[in-house]
Amino acid sequence: RYNDLHSGKSSAGNFILGQNVFDTSRRTAQSEARQQEVFSRRVTVVDTPGWWWHYSRENTPKLDQIEIQNSVHLCPPGPHVFLLVIPVSSDLSQIVKPSLKQHLELFNADVFSHTIVLFTAVSPCSDKKIESKIRTSPVLQWILQQCGNRKHFLNISNREDRDQVKKLLEKIETLITNNGFRHCSVDRSQGETLRKEMRDLTERASKRFDQVQKQRKKLKLQTEGRLQLYLFLISYNISYPILIVVVLWFFML
């Protein structure tokens, strides 16, 4: 995600599988795996949480980091290919480089050798326009170099053009062949550790939420008592009490 621009990961996943299996109405908070037969191939797609590309890894919520790490355990024995989704309309600054490296280190594997850059758009966009954008963007050139210059373009608004998906699968099969049919190595023992860490974080977050709700309820009761007093005083002094009531209202928001 970059400058509040959604990458279209979930939409791309739906496009590839030919089914609306990922929720595109909200931000992806948990990694999800879905499987479908596509052009006579059994394809598993895992949709993961994204991150703000101008954030360092330490600024990405811990739960998001764990979900990203856990994603590779949803397709045992491990993924053959990673698709790095980038909107064609994005303008990437140099700060993207360390952010990308730091976040891909979460996988503890040689991710770049298994990665294809997937450019997405929601309107028609020619190959010439994409190539022009790459030529004028040192950051995109660097990303593609890390990924062996492997790239593909999806116009995710044109769901009827399945030829886009067929060509992507052909590129994926070529990459798998070049990698000797090896999947990305996954430390299976890490899976249970990640799940336990997620449960602990979720439990702590739930407790904090309950505490905040109790504090808000208590504050609301206290405030309502004061508002009754101030509203009672309005008939005696119209200016001062109204000011206090307005301040309390904004404070409650």
Short mmCIF file of C-alpha atoms in Angstrom, two decimals:
data_model
loop_
_atom_site.label_atom_id
_atom_site.label_comp_id
_atom_site.label_asym_id
_atom_site.label_seq_id
_atom_site.Cartn_x
_atom_site.Cartn_y
_atom_site.Cartn_z
CA ARG A 1 0.00 0.00 0.00
CA TYR A 2 1.39 3.46 -0.90
CA ASN A 3 0.00 6.95 -0.21
CA ASP A 4 -3.41 5.50 0.69
CA LEU A 5 -3.49 3.67 -2.64
CA HIS A 6 -4.73 0.09 -2.40
CA SER A 7 -2.61 -2.37 -4.36
CA GLY A 8 -5.52 -4.56 -5.45
CA LYS A 9 -4.08 -7.77 -3.95
CA SER A 10 -7.43 -9.29 -3.06
CA SER A 11 -8.95 -8.26 -6.39
CA ALA A 12 -5.99 -9.80 -8.23
CA GLY A 13 -6.46 -13.02 -6.25
CA ASN A 14 -10.14 -13.13 -7.23
CA PHE A 15 -9.21 -12.44 -10.85
CA ILE A 16 -6.66 -15.26 -10.94
CA LEU A 17 -9.03 -17.81 -9.39
CA GLY A 18 -12.02 -16.58 -11.40
CA GLN A 19 -14.15 -16.38 -8.25
CA ASN A 20 -14.91 -13.69 -5.64
CA VAL A 21 -13.33 -15.64 -2.78
CA PHE A 22 -11.43 -12.77 -1.13
CA ASP A 23 -13.24 -9.83 0.51
CA THR A 24 -12.32 -6.62 -1.34
CA SER A 25 -14.54 -4.33 0.76
CA ARG A 26 -12.04 -4.10 3.59
CA ARG A 27 -8.35 -4.21 4.31
CA THR A 28 -6.87 -7.72 4.52
CA ALA A 29 -6.13 -8.32 8.21
CA GLN A 30 -5.56 -12.09 8.15
CA SER A 31 -3.82 -14.31 5.63
CA GLU A 32 -6.33 -16.47 3.75
CA ALA A 33 -5.79 -19.36 1.33
CA ARG A 34 -8.24 -20.29 -1.44
CA GLN A 35 -7.95 -22.99 -4.09
CA GLN A 36 -9.51 -23.32 -7.52
CA GLU A 37 -8.98 -25.11 -10.82
CA VAL A 38 -7.71 -22.58 -13.37
CA PHE A 39 -7.02 -23.63 -16.96
CA SER A 40 -6.80 -27.29 -15.87
CA ARG A 41 -4.32 -26.44 -13.11
CA ARG A 42 -4.98 -26.70 -9.37
CA VAL A 43 -4.02 -23.23 -8.10
CA THR A 44 -3.78 -22.11 -4.46
CA VAL A 45 -3.67 -18.37 -3.81
CA VAL A 46 -2.82 -16.91 -0.40
CA ASP A 47 -3.92 -13.33 0.24
CA THR A 48 -1.76 -11.64 2.90
CA PRO A 49 -1.96 -8.32 4.76
CA GLY A 50 -0.06 -5.55 3.03
CA TRP A 51 2.07 -2.82 4.58
CA TRP A 52 2.65 0.88 4.05
CA TRP A 53 5.58 1.01 1.69
CA HIS A 54 7.06 4.10 3.32
CA TYR A 55 7.00 2.34 6.73
CA SER A 56 9.98 0.51 8.15
CA ARG A 57 9.15 -2.95 9.43
CA GLU A 58 9.19 -1.80 13.04
CA ASN A 59 6.32 0.58 12.25
CA THR A 60 4.15 -2.20 10.82
CA PRO A 61 1.80 -3.64 13.49
CA LYS A 62 3.20 -6.79 15.06
CA LEU A 63 0.05 -8.76 14.28
CA ASP A 64 0.38 -7.86 10.58
CA GLN A 65 3.98 -9.04 10.61
CA ILE A 66 2.96 -12.37 12.12
CA GLU A 67 0.17 -12.80 9.58
CA ILE A 68 2.62 -12.14 6.74
CA GLN A 69 5.01 -14.72 8.18
CA ASN A 70 2.23 -17.22 8.73
CA SER A 71 0.99 -16.97 5.13
CA VAL A 72 3.61 -19.44 3.83
CA HIS A 73 2.29 -22.08 6.26
CA LEU A 74 -1.15 -21.98 4.62
CA CYS A 75 0.10 -23.72 1.47
CA PRO A 76 2.29 -26.66 2.56
CA PRO A 77 4.98 -27.65 1.80
CA GLY A 78 5.55 -24.03 0.74
CA PRO A 79 4.76 -21.52 -2.02
CA HIS A 80 6.30 -21.89 -5.47
CA VAL A 81 5.82 -18.22 -6.40
CA PHE A 82 5.32 -14.85 -4.71
CA LEU A 83 3.42 -12.12 -6.56
CA LEU A 84 4.53 -8.64 -5.51
CA VAL A 85 1.48 -6.50 -6.35
CA ILE A 86 2.13 -2.87 -7.36
CA PRO A 87 -0.52 -0.48 -8.75
CA VAL A 88 0.54 0.99 -12.10
CA SER A 89 -0.57 4.43 -10.89
CA SER A 90 1.79 4.46 -7.90
CA ASP A 91 4.87 6.67 -7.73
CA LEU A 92 7.47 5.00 -5.55
CA SER A 93 10.19 6.89 -3.68
CA GLN A 94 13.59 5.59 -2.60
CA ILE A 95 12.27 4.83 0.89
CA VAL A 96 10.45 1.84 -0.62
CA LYS A 97 13.72 -0.08 -1.01
CA PRO A 98 14.59 -0.65 2.68
CA SER A 99 10.91 -1.15 3.51
CA LEU A 100 10.56 -3.92 0.91
CA LYS A 101 13.76 -5.65 2.00
CA GLN A 102 12.82 -5.53 5.69
CA HIS A 103 9.33 -6.90 5.16
CA LEU A 104 10.42 -9.70 2.83
CA GLU A 105 12.92 -10.78 5.49
CA LEU A 106 9.89 -11.89 7.50
CA PHE A 107 9.76 -14.99 5.29
CA ASN A 108 13.30 -16.10 6.25
CA ALA A 109 13.83 -17.31 2.71
CA ASP A 110 15.20 -16.29 -0.69
CA VAL A 111 11.93 -14.65 -1.72
CA PHE A 112 13.23 -12.60 -4.66
CA SER A 113 14.23 -15.70 -6.65
CA HIS A 114 10.60 -16.87 -6.42
CA THR A 115 8.96 -13.49 -7.12
CA ILE A 116 7.11 -12.00 -10.10
CA VAL A 117 6.14 -8.33 -9.98
CA LEU A 118 2.42 -8.03 -10.71
CA PHE A 119 1.38 -4.58 -11.93
CA THR A 120 -2.34 -3.93 -11.48
CA ALA A 121 -4.70 -1.33 -12.89
CA VAL A 122 -8.44 -0.70 -12.84
CA SER A 123 -8.53 0.92 -16.28
CA PRO A 124 -7.02 0.10 -19.69
CA CYS A 125 -3.26 0.51 -19.75
CA SER A 126 -0.95 -0.38 -22.63
CA ASP A 127 2.32 -2.29 -22.28
CA LYS A 128 4.04 0.75 -23.79
CA LYS A 129 2.77 2.94 -20.93
CA ILE A 130 3.98 0.47 -18.32
CA GLU A 131 7.42 0.18 -19.93
CA SER A 132 7.63 3.97 -20.05
CA LYS A 133 6.80 4.17 -16.35
CA ILE A 134 9.49 1.61 -15.54
CA ARG A 135 12.10 3.52 -17.57
CA THR A 136 11.38 6.71 -15.62
CA SER A 137 11.31 5.05 -12.18
CA PRO A 138 14.67 4.01 -10.67
CA VAL A 139 12.82 2.32 -7.80
CA LEU A 140 10.75 0.12 -10.13
CA GLN A 141 13.92 -0.74 -12.04
CA TRP A 142 15.59 -1.76 -8.77
CA ILE A 143 12.62 -3.91 -7.69
CA LEU A 144 12.54 -5.67 -11.07
CA GLN A 145 16.29 -6.29 -10.93
CA GLN A 146 15.85 -7.98 -7.54
CA CYS A 147 13.13 -10.17 -9.08
CA GLY A 148 15.07 -11.16 -12.20
CA ASN A 149 13.07 -8.67 -14.31
CA ARG A 150 10.01 -10.91 -14.08
CA LYS A 151 6.76 -8.96 -14.41
CA HIS A 152 3.17 -9.22 -15.53
CA PHE A 153 0.27 -6.79 -15.93
CA LEU A 154 -3.35 -7.35 -14.89
CA ASN A 155 -6.21 -5.02 -15.73
CA ILE A 156 -8.38 -6.25 -12.85
CA SER A 157 -11.43 -4.34 -14.06
CA ASN A 158 -11.63 -6.48 -17.20
CA ARG A 159 -12.63 -9.78 -15.60
CA GLU A 160 -13.71 -11.26 -18.93
CA ASP A 161 -10.18 -11.20 -20.34
CA ARG A 162 -9.00 -14.52 -18.92
CA ASP A 163 -6.09 -14.54 -21.36
CA GLN A 164 -4.31 -12.23 -18.89
CA VAL A 165 -4.47 -14.99 -16.29
CA LYS A 166 -3.41 -17.69 -18.74
CA LYS A 167 -0.27 -15.74 -19.63
CA LEU A 168 0.49 -15.17 -15.93
CA LEU A 169 0.24 -18.92 -15.23
CA GLU A 170 2.61 -19.58 -18.10
CA LYS A 171 5.16 -17.18 -16.57
CA ILE A 172 4.66 -18.85 -13.18
CA GLU A 173 5.30 -22.30 -14.69
CA THR A 174 8.44 -21.00 -16.40
CA LEU A 175 9.74 -19.64 -13.09
CA ILE A 176 8.97 -22.92 -11.31
CA THR A 177 10.85 -24.84 -14.01
CA ASN A 178 13.83 -22.48 -13.79
CA ASN A 179 13.91 -23.00 -10.02
CA GLY A 180 14.10 -26.77 -10.51
CA PHE A 181 10.49 -27.22 -9.33
CA ARG A 182 11.59 -26.22 -5.82
CA HIS A 183 9.09 -24.49 -3.58
CA CYS A 184 10.19 -21.74 -1.23
CA SER A 185 11.63 -23.39 1.88
CA VAL A 186 9.45 -23.12 5.00
CA ASP A 187 10.41 -23.83 8.61
CA ARG A 188 7.44 -25.94 9.66
CA SER A 189 8.33 -25.71 13.35
CA GLN A 190 7.86 -21.94 13.11
CA GLY A 191 4.16 -22.37 12.25
CA GLU A 192 3.02 -23.38 15.74
CA THR A 193 5.19 -20.68 17.31
CA LEU A 194 3.54 -18.04 15.11
CA ARG A 195 0.05 -19.32 15.91
CA LYS A 196 0.77 -19.16 19.64
CA GLU A 197 2.15 -15.64 19.30
CA MET A 198 -0.99 -14.60 17.38
CA ARG A 199 -3.25 -16.06 20.07
CA ASP A 200 -1.33 -14.22 22.81
CA LEU A 201 -1.46 -10.91 20.93
CA THR A 202 -5.16 -11.30 20.17
CA GLU A 203 -5.93 -12.12 23.81
CA ARG A 204 -4.00 -9.08 25.06
CA ALA A 205 -5.71 -6.86 22.49
CA SER A 206 -9.12 -8.18 23.59
CA LYS A 207 -8.35 -7.42 27.23
CA ARG A 208 -7.21 -3.89 26.35
CA PHE A 209 -10.39 -3.36 24.35
CA ASP A 210 -12.55 -4.45 27.30
CA GLN A 211 -10.64 -2.10 29.60
CA VAL A 212 -11.11 0.83 27.21
CA GLN A 213 -14.84 0.09 26.90
CA LYS A 214 -15.22 0.07 30.69
CA GLN A 215 -13.33 3.36 30.98
CA ARG A 216 -15.48 4.95 28.27
CA LYS A 217 -18.66 3.77 29.97
CA LYS A 218 -17.49 5.16 33.30
CA LEU A 219 -16.51 8.47 31.69
CA LYS A 220 -19.85 8.66 29.89
CA LEU A 221 -21.75 8.22 33.16
CA GLN A 222 -19.65 10.89 34.86
CA THR A 223 -20.06 13.26 31.92
CA GLU A 224 -23.82 12.77 31.71
CA GLY A 225 -24.09 13.78 35.35
CA ARG A 226 -22.17 17.00 34.63
CA LEU A 227 -24.19 17.74 31.53
CA GLN A 228 -27.39 17.54 33.54
CA LEU A 229 -25.98 20.11 35.94
CA TYR A 230 -24.80 22.47 33.20
CA LEU A 231 -28.02 22.21 31.23
CA PHE A 232 -29.92 23.07 34.36
CA LEU A 233 -27.81 26.22 34.71
CA ILE A 234 -28.48 27.42 31.15
CA SER A 235 -31.67 29.20 32.13
CA TYR A 236 -29.69 31.30 34.59
CA ASN A 237 -26.59 32.13 32.55
CA ILE A 238 -26.85 31.50 28.84
CA SER A 239 -23.25 32.06 27.74
CA TYR A 240 -20.91 30.27 30.11
CA PRO A 241 -22.73 26.94 30.55
CA ILE A 242 -23.31 26.50 26.79
CA LEU A 243 -19.57 26.82 26.19
CA ILE A 244 -18.90 24.11 28.78
CA VAL A 245 -21.49 21.78 27.25
CA VAL A 246 -19.92 22.10 23.78
CA VAL A 247 -16.42 21.40 25.12
CA LEU A 248 -17.63 18.29 26.91
CA TRP A 249 -19.32 17.06 23.73
CA PHE A 250 -16.13 17.27 21.69
CA PHE A 251 -14.18 15.71 24.53
CA MET A 252 -16.49 12.71 24.44
CA LEU A 253 -15.94 12.25 20.71
#
